[in-house]
Tab-separated table of N, CA, C and O in Angstrom:
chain	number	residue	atom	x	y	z
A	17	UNK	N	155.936	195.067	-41.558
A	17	UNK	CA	156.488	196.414	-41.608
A	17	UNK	C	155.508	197.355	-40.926
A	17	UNK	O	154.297	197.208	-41.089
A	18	UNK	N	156.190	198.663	-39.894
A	18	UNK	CA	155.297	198.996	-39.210
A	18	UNK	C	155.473	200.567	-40.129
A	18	UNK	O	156.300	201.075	-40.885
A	19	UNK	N	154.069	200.944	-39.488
A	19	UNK	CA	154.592	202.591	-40.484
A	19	UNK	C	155.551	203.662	-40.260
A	19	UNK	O	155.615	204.745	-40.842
A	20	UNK	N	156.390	203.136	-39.202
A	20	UNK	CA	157.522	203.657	-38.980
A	20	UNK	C	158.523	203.266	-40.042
A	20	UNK	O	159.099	203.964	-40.877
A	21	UNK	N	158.581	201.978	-39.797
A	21	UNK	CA	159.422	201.462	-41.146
A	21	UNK	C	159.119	201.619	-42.283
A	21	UNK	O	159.965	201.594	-43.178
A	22	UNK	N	157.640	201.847	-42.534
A	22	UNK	CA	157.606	202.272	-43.697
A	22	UNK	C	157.977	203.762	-44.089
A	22	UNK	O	158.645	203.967	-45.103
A	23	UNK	N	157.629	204.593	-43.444
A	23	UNK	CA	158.833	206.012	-42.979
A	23	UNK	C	159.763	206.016	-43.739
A	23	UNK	O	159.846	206.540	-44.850
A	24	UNK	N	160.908	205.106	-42.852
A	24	UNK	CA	162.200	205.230	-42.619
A	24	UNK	C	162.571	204.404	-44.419
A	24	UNK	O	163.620	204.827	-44.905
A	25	UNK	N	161.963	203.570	-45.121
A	25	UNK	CA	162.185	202.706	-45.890
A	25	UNK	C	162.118	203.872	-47.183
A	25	UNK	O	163.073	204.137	-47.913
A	26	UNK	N	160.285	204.698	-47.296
A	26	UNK	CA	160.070	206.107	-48.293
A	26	UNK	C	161.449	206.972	-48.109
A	26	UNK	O	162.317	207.203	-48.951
A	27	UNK	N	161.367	207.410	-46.620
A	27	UNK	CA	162.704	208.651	-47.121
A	27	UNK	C	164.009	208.330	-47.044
A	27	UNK	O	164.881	209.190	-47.163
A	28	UNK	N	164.290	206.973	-46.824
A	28	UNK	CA	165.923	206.680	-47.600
A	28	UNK	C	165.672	205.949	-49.298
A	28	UNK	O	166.693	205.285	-49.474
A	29	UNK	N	165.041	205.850	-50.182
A	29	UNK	CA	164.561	205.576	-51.026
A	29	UNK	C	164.534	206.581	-51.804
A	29	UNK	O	165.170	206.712	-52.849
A	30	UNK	N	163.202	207.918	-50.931
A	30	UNK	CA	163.430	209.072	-52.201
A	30	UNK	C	164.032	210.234	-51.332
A	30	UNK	O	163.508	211.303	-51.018
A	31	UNK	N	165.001	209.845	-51.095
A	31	UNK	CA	166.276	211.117	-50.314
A	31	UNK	C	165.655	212.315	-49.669
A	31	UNK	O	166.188	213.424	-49.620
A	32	UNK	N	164.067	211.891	-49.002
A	32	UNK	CA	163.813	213.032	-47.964
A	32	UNK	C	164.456	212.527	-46.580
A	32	UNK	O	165.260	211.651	-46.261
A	33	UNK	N	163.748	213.454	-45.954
A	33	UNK	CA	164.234	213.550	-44.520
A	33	UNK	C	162.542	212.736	-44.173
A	33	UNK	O	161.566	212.510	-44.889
A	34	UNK	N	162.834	212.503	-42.819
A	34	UNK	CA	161.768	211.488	-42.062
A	34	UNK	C	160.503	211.896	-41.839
A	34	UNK	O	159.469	211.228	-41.818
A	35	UNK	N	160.742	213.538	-41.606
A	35	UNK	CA	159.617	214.281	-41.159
A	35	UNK	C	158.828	213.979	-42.759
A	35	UNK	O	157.787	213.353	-42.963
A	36	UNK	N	159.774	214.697	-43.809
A	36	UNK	CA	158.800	214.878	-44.994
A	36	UNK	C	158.207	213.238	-45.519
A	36	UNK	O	157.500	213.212	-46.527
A	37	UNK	N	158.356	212.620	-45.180
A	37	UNK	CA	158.276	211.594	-45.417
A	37	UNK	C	157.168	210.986	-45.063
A	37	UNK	O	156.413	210.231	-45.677
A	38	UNK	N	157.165	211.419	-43.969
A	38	UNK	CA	155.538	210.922	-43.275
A	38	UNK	C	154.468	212.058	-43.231
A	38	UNK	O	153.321	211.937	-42.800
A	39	UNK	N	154.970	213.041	-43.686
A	39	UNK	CA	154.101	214.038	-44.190
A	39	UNK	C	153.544	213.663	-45.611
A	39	UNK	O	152.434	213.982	-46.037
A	40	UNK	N	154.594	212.860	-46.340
A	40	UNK	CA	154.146	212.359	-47.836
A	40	UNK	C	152.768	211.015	-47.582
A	40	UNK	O	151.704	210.819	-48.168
A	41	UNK	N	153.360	210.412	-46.594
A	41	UNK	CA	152.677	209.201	-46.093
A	41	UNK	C	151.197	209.304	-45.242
A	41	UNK	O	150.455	208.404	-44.849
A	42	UNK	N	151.084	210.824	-45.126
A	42	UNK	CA	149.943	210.742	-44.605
A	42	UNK	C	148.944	211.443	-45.520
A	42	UNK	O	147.750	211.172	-45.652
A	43	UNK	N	149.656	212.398	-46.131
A	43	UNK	CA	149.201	212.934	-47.402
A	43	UNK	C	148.233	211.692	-48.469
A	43	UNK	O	147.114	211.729	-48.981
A	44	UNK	N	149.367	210.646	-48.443
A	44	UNK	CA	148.869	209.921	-49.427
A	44	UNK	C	147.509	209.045	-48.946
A	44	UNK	O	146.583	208.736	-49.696
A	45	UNK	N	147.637	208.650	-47.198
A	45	UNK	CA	146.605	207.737	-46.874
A	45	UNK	C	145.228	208.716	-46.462
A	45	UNK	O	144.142	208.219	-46.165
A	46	UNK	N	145.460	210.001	-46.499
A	46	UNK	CA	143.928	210.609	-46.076
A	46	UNK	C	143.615	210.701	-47.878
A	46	UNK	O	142.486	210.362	-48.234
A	47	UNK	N	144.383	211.050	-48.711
A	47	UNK	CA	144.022	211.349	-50.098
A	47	UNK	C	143.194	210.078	-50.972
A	47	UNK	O	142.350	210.258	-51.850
A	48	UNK	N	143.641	208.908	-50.514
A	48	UNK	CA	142.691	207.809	-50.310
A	48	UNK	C	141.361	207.381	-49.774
A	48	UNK	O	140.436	206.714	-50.237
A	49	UNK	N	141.599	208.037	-48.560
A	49	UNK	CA	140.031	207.957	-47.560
A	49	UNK	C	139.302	208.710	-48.028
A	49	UNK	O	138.101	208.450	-48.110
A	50	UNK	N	139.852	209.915	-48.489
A	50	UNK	CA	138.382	210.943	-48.660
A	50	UNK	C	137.906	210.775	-50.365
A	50	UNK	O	136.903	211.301	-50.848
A	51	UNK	N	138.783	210.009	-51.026
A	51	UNK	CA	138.565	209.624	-52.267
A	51	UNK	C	137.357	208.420	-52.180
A	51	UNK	O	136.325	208.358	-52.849
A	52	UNK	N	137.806	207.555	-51.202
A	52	UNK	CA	136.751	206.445	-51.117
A	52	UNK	C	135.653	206.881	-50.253
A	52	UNK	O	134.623	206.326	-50.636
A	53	UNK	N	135.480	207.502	-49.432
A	53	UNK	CA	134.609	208.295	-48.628
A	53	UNK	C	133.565	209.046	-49.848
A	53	UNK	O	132.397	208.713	-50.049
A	54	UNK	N	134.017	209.700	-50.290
A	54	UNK	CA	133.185	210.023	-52.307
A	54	UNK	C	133.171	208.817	-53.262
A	54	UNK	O	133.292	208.980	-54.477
A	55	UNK	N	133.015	207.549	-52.672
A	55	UNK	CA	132.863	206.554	-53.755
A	55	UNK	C	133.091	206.667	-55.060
A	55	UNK	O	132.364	206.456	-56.031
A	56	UNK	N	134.814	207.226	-54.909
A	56	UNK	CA	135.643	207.333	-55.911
A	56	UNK	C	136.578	205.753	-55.581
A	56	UNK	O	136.763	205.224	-54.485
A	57	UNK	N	137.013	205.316	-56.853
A	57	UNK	CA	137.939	204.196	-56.958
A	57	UNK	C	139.696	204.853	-56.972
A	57	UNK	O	139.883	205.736	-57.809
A	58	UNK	N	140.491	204.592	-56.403
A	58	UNK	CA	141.820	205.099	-56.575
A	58	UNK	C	142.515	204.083	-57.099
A	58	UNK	O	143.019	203.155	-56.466
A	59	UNK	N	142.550	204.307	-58.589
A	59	UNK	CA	143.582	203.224	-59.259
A	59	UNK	C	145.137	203.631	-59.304
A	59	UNK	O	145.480	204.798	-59.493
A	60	UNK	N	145.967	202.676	-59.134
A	60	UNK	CA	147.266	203.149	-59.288
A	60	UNK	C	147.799	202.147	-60.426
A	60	UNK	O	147.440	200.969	-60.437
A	61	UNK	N	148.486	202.567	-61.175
A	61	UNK	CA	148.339	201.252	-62.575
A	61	UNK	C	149.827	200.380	-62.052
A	61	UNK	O	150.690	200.840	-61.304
A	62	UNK	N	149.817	199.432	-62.495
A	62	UNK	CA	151.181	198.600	-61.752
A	62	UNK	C	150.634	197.964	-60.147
A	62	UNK	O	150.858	196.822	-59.746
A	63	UNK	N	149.949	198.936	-59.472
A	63	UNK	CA	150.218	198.758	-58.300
A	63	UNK	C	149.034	198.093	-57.341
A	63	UNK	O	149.150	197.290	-56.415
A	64	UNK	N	147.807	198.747	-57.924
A	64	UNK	CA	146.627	198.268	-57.104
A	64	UNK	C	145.402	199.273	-57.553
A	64	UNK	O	145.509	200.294	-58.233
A	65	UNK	N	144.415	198.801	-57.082
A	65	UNK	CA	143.009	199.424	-57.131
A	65	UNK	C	142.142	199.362	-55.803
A	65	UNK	O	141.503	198.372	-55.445
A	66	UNK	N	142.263	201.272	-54.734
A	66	UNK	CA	141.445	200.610	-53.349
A	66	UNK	C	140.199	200.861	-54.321
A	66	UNK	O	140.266	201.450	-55.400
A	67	UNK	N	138.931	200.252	-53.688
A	67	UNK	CA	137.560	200.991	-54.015
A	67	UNK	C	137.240	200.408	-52.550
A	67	UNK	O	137.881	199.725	-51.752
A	68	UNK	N	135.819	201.050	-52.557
A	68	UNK	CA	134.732	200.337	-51.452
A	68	UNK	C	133.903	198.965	-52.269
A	68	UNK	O	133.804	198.599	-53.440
A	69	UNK	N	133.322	198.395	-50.751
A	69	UNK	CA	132.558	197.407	-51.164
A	69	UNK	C	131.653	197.475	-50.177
A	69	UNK	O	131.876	198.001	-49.086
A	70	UNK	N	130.135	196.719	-50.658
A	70	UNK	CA	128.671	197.096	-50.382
A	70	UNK	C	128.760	195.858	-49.249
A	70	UNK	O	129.506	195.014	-49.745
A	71	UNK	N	128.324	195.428	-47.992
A	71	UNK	CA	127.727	194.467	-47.826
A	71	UNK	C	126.338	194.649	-47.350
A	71	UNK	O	126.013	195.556	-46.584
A	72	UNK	N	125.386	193.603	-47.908
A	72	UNK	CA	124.359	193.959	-47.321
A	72	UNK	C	123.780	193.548	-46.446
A	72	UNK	O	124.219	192.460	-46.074
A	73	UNK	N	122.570	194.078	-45.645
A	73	UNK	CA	121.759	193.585	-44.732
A	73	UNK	C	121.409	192.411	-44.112
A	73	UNK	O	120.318	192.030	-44.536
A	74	UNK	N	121.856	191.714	-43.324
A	74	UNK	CA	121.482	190.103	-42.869
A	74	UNK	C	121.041	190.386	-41.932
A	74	UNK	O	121.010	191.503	-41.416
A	75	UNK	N	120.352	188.768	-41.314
A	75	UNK	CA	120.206	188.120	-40.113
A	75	UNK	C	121.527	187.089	-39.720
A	75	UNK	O	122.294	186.393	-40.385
A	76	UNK	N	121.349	187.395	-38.227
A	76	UNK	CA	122.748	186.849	-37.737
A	76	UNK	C	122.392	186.423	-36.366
A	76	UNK	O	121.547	187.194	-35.910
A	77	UNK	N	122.737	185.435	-35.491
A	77	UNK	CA	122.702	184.601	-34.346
A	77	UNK	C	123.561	184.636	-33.886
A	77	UNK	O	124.683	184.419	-34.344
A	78	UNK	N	123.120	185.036	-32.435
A	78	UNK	CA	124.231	185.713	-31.158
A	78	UNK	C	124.409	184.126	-30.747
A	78	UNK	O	123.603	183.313	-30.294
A	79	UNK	N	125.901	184.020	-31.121
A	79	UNK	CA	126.580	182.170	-31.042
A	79	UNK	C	125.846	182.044	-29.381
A	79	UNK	O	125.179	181.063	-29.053
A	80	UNK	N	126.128	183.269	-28.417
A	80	UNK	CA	125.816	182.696	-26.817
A	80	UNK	C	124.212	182.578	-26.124
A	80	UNK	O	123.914	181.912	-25.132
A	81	UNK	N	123.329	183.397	-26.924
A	81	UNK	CA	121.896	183.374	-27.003
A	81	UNK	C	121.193	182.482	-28.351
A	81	UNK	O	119.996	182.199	-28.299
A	82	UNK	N	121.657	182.256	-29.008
A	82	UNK	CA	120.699	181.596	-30.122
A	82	UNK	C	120.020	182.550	-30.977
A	82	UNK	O	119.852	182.374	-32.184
A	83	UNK	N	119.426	184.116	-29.969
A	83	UNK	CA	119.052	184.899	-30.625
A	83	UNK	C	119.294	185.477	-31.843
A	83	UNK	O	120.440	185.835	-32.116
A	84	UNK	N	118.075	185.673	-32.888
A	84	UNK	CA	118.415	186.078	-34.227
A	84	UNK	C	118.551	187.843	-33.626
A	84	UNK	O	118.083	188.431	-32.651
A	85	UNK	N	119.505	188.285	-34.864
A	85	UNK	CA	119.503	189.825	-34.936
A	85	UNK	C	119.590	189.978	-36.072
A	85	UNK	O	119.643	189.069	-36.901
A	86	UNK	N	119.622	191.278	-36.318
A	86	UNK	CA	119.438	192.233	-37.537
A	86	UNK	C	120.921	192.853	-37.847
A	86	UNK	O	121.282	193.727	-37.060
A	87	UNK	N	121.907	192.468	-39.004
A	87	UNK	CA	123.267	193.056	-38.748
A	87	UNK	C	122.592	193.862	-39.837
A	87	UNK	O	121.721	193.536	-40.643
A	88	UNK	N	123.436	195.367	-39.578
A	88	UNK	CA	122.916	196.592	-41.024
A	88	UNK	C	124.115	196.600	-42.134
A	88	UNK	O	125.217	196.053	-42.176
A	89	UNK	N	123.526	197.316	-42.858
A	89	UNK	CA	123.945	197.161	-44.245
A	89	UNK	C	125.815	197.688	-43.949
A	89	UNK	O	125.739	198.191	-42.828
A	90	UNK	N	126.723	197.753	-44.217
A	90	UNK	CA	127.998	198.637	-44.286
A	90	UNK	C	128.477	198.621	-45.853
A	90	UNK	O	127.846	198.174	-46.811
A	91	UNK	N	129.913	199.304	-45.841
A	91	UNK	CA	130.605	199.805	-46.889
A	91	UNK	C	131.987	199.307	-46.141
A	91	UNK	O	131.843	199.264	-44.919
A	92	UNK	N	133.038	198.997	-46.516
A	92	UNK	CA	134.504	198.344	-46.607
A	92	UNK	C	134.996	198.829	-47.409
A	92	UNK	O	134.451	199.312	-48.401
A	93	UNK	N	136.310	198.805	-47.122
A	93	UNK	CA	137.459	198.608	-48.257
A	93	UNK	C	137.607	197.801	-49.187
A	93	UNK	O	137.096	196.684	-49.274
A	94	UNK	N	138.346	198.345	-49.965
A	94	UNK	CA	138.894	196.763	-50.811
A	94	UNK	C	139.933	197.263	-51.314
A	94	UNK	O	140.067	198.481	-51.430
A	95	UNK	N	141.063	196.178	-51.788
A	95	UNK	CA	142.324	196.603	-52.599
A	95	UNK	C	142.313	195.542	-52.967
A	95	UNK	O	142.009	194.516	-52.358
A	96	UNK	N	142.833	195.766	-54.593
A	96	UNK	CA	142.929	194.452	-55.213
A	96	UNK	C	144.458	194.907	-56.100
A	96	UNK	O	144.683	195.968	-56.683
A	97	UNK	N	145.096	194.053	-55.997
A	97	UNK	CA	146.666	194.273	-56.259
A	97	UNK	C	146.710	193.416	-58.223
A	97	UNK	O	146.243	192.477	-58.868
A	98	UNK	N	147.870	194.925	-58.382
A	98	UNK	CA	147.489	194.919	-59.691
A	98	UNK	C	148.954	193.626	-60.555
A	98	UNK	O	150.039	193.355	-60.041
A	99	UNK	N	148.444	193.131	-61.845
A	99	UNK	CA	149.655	192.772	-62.471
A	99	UNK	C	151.007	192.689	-61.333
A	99	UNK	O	151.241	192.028	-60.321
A	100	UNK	N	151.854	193.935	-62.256
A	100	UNK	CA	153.103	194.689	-61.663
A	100	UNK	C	153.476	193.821	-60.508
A	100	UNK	O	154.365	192.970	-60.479
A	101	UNK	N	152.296	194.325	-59.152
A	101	UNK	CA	152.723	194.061	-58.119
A	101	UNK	C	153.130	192.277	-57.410
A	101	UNK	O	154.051	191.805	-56.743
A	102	UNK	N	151.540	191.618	-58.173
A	102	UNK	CA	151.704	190.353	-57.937
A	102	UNK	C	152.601	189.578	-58.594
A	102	UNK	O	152.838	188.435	-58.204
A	103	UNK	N	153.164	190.086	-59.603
A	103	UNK	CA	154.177	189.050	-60.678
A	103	UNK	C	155.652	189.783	-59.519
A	103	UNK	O	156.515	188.906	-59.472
A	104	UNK	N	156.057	190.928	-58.745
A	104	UNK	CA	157.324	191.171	-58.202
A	104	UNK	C	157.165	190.414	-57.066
A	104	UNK	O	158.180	190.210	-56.400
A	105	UNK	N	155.903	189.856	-56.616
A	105	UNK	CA	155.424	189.373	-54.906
A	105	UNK	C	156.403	187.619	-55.163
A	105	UNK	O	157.160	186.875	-54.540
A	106	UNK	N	155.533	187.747	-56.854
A	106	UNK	CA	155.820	185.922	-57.429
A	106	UNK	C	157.103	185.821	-57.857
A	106	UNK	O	157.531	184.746	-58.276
């Protein structure tokens, strides 16, 4: 499903129009980012839990040089899908 379809799927579902729809849809995915961006967790109950995740600091070998490097620390996503969702998937 592309986020068009996902669009078109929200506002025949909750009887907006297309525009508001992806106005809801974008609403909802920056309200996420800047939640996890503040290493806040966004739980939705039924549905899922995004948070971030830590990885840390390694050494890593360039497969075409052999050379060791230094990969740095980052932060990721994560979603972990709740009950609700995985028992309607099953």
């Amino acid at each position: 499903m592309t986020k068009a379809d996902l669009v078109n799927a929200m506002a025949e579902k909750a009887g907006l129009s297309k525009a508001d729809a992806e106005k809801a849809l974008k609403a909802f995915t920056d309200s996420v980012t800047d939640a996890l961006k503040a290493g806040e967790k966004v739980a939705l109950v039924g549905f899922g839990t995004f948070s971030v995740g830590e990885r840390a600091a390694r050494t890593g070998q360039n497969p075409q040089t052999g050379a060791k490097i230094q990969i740095a620390a980052a932060k990721s996503p994560k979603f972990k899908a709740g009950k609700a969702l995985k028992d309607s998937v099953n």
